[in-house]
Structures are given as structure tokens and as C-alpha cells.
Coordinates of C-alpha atoms in Angstrom, one line a residue:
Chain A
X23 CA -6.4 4.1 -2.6
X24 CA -3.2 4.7 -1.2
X25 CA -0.7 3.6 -3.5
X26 CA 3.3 4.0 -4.1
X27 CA 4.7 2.9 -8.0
X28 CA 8.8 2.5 -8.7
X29 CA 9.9 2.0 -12.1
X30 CA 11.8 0.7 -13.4
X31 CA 11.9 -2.5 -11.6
X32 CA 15.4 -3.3 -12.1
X33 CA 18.5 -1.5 -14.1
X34 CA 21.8 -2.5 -14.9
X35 CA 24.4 0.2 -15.7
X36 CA 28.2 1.1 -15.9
X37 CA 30.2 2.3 -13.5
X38 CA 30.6 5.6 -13.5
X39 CA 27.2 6.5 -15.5
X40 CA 24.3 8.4 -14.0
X41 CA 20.5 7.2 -13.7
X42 CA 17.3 8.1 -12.4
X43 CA 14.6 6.2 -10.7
X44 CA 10.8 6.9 -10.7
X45 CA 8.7 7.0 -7.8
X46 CA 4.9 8.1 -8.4
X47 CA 2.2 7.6 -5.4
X48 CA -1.3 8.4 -4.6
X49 CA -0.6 9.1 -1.2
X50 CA -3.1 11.7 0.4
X51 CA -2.9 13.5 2.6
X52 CA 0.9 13.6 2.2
X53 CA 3.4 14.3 5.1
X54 CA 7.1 13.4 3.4
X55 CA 8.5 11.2 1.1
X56 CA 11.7 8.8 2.1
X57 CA 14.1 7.3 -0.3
X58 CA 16.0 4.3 1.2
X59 CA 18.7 2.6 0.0
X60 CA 19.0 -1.5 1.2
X61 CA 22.0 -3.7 0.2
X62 CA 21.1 -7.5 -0.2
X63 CA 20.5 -8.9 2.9
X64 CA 20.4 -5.7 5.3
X65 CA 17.6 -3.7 6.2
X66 CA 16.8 -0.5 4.4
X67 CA 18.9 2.6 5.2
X68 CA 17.6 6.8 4.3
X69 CA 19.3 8.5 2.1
X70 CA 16.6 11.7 1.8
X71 CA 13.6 12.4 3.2
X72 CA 11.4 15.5 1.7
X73 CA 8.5 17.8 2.6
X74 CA 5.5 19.0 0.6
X75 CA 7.7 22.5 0.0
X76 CA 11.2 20.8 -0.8
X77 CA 12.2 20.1 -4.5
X78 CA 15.0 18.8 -4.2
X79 CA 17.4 17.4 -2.0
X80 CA 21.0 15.8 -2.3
X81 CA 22.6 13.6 -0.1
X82 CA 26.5 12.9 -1.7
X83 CA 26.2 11.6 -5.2
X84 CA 22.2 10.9 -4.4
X85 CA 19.5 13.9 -5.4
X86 CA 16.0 13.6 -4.8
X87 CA 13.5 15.3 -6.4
X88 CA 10.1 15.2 -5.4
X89 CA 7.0 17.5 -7.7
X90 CA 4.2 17.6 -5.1
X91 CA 1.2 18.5 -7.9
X92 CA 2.2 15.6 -9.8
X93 CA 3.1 13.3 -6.8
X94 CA 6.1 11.9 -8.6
X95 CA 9.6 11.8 -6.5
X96 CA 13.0 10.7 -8.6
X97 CA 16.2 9.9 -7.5
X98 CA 19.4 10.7 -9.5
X99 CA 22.9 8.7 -9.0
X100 CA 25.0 10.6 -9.9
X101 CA 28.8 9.0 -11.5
X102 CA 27.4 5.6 -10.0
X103 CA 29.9 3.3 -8.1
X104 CA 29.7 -0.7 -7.4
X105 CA 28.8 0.0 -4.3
X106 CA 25.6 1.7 -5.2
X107 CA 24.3 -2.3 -6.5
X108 CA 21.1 -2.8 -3.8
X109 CA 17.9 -1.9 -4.0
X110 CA 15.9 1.8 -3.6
X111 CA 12.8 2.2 -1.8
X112 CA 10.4 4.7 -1.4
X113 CA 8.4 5.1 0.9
X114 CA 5.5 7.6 1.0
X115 CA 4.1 8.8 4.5
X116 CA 0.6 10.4 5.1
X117 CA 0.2 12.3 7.7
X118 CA -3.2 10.5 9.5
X119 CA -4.2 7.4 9.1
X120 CA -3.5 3.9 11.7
X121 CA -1.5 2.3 8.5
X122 CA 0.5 6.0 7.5
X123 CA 3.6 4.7 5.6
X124 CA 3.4 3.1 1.8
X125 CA 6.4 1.3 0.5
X126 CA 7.0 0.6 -2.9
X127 CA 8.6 -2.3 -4.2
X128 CA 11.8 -1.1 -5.1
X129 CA 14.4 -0.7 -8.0
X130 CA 17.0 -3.3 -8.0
X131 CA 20.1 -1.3 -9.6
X132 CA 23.2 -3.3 -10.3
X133 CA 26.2 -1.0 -11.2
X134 CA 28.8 -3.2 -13.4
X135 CA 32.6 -2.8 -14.4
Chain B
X8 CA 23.5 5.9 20.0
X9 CA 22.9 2.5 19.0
X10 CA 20.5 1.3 16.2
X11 CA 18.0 -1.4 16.1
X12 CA 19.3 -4.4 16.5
X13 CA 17.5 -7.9 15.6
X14 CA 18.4 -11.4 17.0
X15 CA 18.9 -14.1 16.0
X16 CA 20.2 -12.6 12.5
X17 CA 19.9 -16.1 10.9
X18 CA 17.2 -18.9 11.7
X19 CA 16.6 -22.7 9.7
X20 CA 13.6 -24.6 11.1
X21 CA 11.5 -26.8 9.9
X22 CA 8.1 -26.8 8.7
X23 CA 5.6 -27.1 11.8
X24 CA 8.0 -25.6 13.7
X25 CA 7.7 -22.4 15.6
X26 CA 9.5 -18.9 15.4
X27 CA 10.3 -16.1 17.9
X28 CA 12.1 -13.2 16.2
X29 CA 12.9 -10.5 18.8
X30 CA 13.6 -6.7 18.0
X31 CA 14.8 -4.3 20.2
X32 CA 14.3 -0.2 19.2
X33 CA 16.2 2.7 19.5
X34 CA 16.2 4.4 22.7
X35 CA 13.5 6.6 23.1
X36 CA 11.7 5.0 20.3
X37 CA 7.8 3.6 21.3
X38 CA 7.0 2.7 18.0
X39 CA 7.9 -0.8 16.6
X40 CA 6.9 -2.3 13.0
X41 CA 7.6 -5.6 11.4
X42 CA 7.7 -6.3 8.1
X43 CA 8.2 -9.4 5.8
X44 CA 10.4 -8.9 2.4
X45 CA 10.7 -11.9 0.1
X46 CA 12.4 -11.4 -3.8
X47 CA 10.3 -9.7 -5.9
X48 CA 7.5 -8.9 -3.3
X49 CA 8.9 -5.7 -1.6
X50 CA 8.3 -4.8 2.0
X51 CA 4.6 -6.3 3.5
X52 CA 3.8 -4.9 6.6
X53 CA 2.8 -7.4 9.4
X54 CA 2.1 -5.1 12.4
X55 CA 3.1 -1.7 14.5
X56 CA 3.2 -1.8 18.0
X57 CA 3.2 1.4 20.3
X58 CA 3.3 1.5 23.6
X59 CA 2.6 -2.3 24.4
X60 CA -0.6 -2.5 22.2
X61 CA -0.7 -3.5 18.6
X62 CA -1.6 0.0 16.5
X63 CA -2.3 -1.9 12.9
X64 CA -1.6 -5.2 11.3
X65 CA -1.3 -6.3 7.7
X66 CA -2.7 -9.1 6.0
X67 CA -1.1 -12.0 7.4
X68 CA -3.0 -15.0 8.7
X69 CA -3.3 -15.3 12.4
X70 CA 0.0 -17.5 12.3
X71 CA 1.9 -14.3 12.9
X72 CA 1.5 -13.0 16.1
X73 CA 3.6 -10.3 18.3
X74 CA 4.2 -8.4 21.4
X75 CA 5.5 -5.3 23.1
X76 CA 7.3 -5.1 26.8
X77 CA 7.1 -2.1 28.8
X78 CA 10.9 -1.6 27.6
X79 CA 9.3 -1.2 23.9
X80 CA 11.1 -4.0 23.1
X81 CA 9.1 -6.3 20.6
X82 CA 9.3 -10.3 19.9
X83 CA 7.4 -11.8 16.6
X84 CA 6.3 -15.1 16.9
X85 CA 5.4 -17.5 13.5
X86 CA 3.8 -20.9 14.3
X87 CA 3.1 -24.0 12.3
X88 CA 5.8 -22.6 9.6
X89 CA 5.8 -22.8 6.6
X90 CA 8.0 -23.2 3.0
X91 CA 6.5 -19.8 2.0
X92 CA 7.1 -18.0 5.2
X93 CA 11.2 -17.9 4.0
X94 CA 12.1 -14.2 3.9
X95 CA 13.9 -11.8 5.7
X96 CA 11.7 -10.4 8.5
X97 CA 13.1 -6.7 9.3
X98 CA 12.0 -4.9 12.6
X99 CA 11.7 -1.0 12.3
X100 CA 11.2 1.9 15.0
X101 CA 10.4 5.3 15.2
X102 CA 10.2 8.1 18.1
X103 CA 6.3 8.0 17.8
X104 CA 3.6 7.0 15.3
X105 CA 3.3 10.4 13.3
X106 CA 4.3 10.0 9.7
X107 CA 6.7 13.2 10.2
X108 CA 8.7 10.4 12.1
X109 CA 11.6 8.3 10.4
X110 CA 11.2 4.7 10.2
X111 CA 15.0 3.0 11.1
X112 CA 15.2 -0.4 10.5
X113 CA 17.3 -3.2 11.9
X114 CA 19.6 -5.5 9.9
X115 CA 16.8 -7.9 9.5
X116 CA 16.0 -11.9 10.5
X117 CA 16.6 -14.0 7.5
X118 CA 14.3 -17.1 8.0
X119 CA 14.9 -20.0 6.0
X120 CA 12.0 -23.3 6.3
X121 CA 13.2 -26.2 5.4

């Protein structure tokens, strides 16, 4: 069964700090994984998108990793800022298939003062 | 080039009631997906539409319905509402239906039943 697991589920952190979110799936057969940002209220935005052969990828202060033999993807923040408070998504894609993208359910991170 | 935009961005009806959410896609983009996200349940996914025919649907009762024009735009409709179907409905497109493709989604419908 196509499936797509974040951990954790929410964090709360300081302001400048760094974290990491978790992003396992069971996709198969696997075309790319997404990582999407989405403030409260907005709809979801990219931030990385990554192929079977790409490791890692950066997008500002956001790095995405993805290990395609373990089918695990993370995403690092790096010196985090208020305005990274919303919620990360991934979202796995498969490359056949009628239904070919799998979502997650997200990690709620809330950056504080 | 302009995203995907969703009207009306806010909705209150009443339960009973009916709902049509439109959604219209990036230019150029055929494919068009709906999906309901309430707290704490994530993105469901109600239905893709490509080229004017309806591709795959989730698992939502036969209350939800949609439709795609010739211009790939798309409306969702939601009949006899009700308290549960509260949540922000979000529209996304994509050039075609290949999962190389990126999904972009619109700003989103937030649906409050009253």
C-alpha cells in the first residue's frame, strides 16, 4: 500500500534554532518527492522537489534530503525564523498509477521568540 | 504568469444548503484536483479532472460532485451540507497527469456550515 508518514506531528522551537522533519513513504514505483510549505489558511507552496538520483537539495535556509533505498526524505531549517511557523507537507509521486500523488499529513512547526 | 486562483475565498451556508466552489488553473495546465483539508486530517483528495472527464475520485460520498469546461476551468459542487464538511477546500493544477508534473495549488475556499 501506498503510503507517506511525517513525524513528528508538530514542533515548537526558538528562533534562530535548526530542526529537521521526517518524511518516510512506501511509495512504488517512485517518480519524485515534493516538500511543500503551507501557512495557515493558504494553500500549500514547493519549496524542493527531488528525483530518484538527487540527495540533497537546498532551497535558501531549507535542505532536503531524500535516501531512495530507505525511502526516507528529511527537511532541515536551517537558523529558523517566525515566519517559517506553518505546516510542511510531503508529498510522494509514483510515476503510474490513476491516483499517483500521496500526501502526508504534515508537521505543524511553530518557530517562537 | 498568474497562479491558480479560487473564488469565492470565503463561504458560510447553512446546513442543507448547497455549494459551488470554482477553480480556475494555470494557463496551459489540463489537469485540475480538489482536495479537502480540515485540522489534524491533512490533505484528502476528492477528485482530478483532465481534460473535461473526471481521472480519479477519493472517498467522498456522492454529495461532492465536480466538473471541467473546455477552458480547463473546474467548479466543485457540495449539496445537502453539512457541520462536518467545514474545511478549507484547495484547488490544484498541473501541466498534465504524469507524476514528473508539479502540483500548484490555489489559495484555497475556506467553507464554514453553520
Amino acid at each position: 500500500k501506498n503510503q507517506v508518514e511525517q513525524s513528528p506531528q508538530s514542533l515548537i522551537i526558538l528562533e534562530g534554532k535548526n530542526c529537521t522533519l521526517q518524511c518516510n513513504y512506501t511509495v512504488s514505483p517512485f517518480s519524485n518527492l515534493r516538500w511543500y510549505k503551507q501557512d495557515t489558511g493558504r494553500g500549500p507552496v514547493s519549496l524542493t522537489i527531488m528525483t530518484f538520483s538527487e540527495n540533497t537539495k537546498s532551497n535558501g535556509r531549507y535542505t532536503a534530503t531524500l535516501d531512495a533505498d530507505t525511502k526516507q526524505s528529511s527537511l532541515h531549517i536551517t537558523a529558523s525564523q517566525l515566519s517559517d511557523s506553518a505546516s510542511y507537507i510531503c508529498v510522494v509521486s509514483a510515476i503510474t498509477g490513476a491516483n499517483n500523488l500521496f500526501f502526508g499529513t504534515g508537521t505543524r512547526l511553530t518557530v517562537i521568540p | 504568469k498568474a497562479g491558480v486562483t479560487q473564488t469565492p475565498r470565503y463561504l458560510i451556508k447553512t446546513r442543507g444548503q448547497q455549494v459551488t466552489l470554482s477553480c480556475s488553473p494555470i494557463s496551459g495546465h489540463r489537469s485540475v484536483s480538489w482536495y479537502q483539508q480540515t485540522p489534524g486530517q491533512g490533505l484528502q483528495f476528492l477528485f482530478e479532472y483532465f481534460s473535461e472527464t473526471q481521472r480519479n475520485k477519493g472517498n467522498f460520498p456522492g454529495r461532492f460532485s465536480g466538473r471541467q469546461f473546455s477552458n480547463s476551468r473546474s467548479e466543485m459542487n457540495v449539496s445537502t451540507l453539512e457541520l462536518g464538511d467545514s474545511a478549507l477546500y484547495l484547488c490544484a493544477s498541473r501541466r498534465d497527469r504524469d507524476g514528473s508534473y508539479e502540483q500548484y495549488f490555489g489559495p484555497g475556499t475556506r467553507l464554514t456550515v453553520t
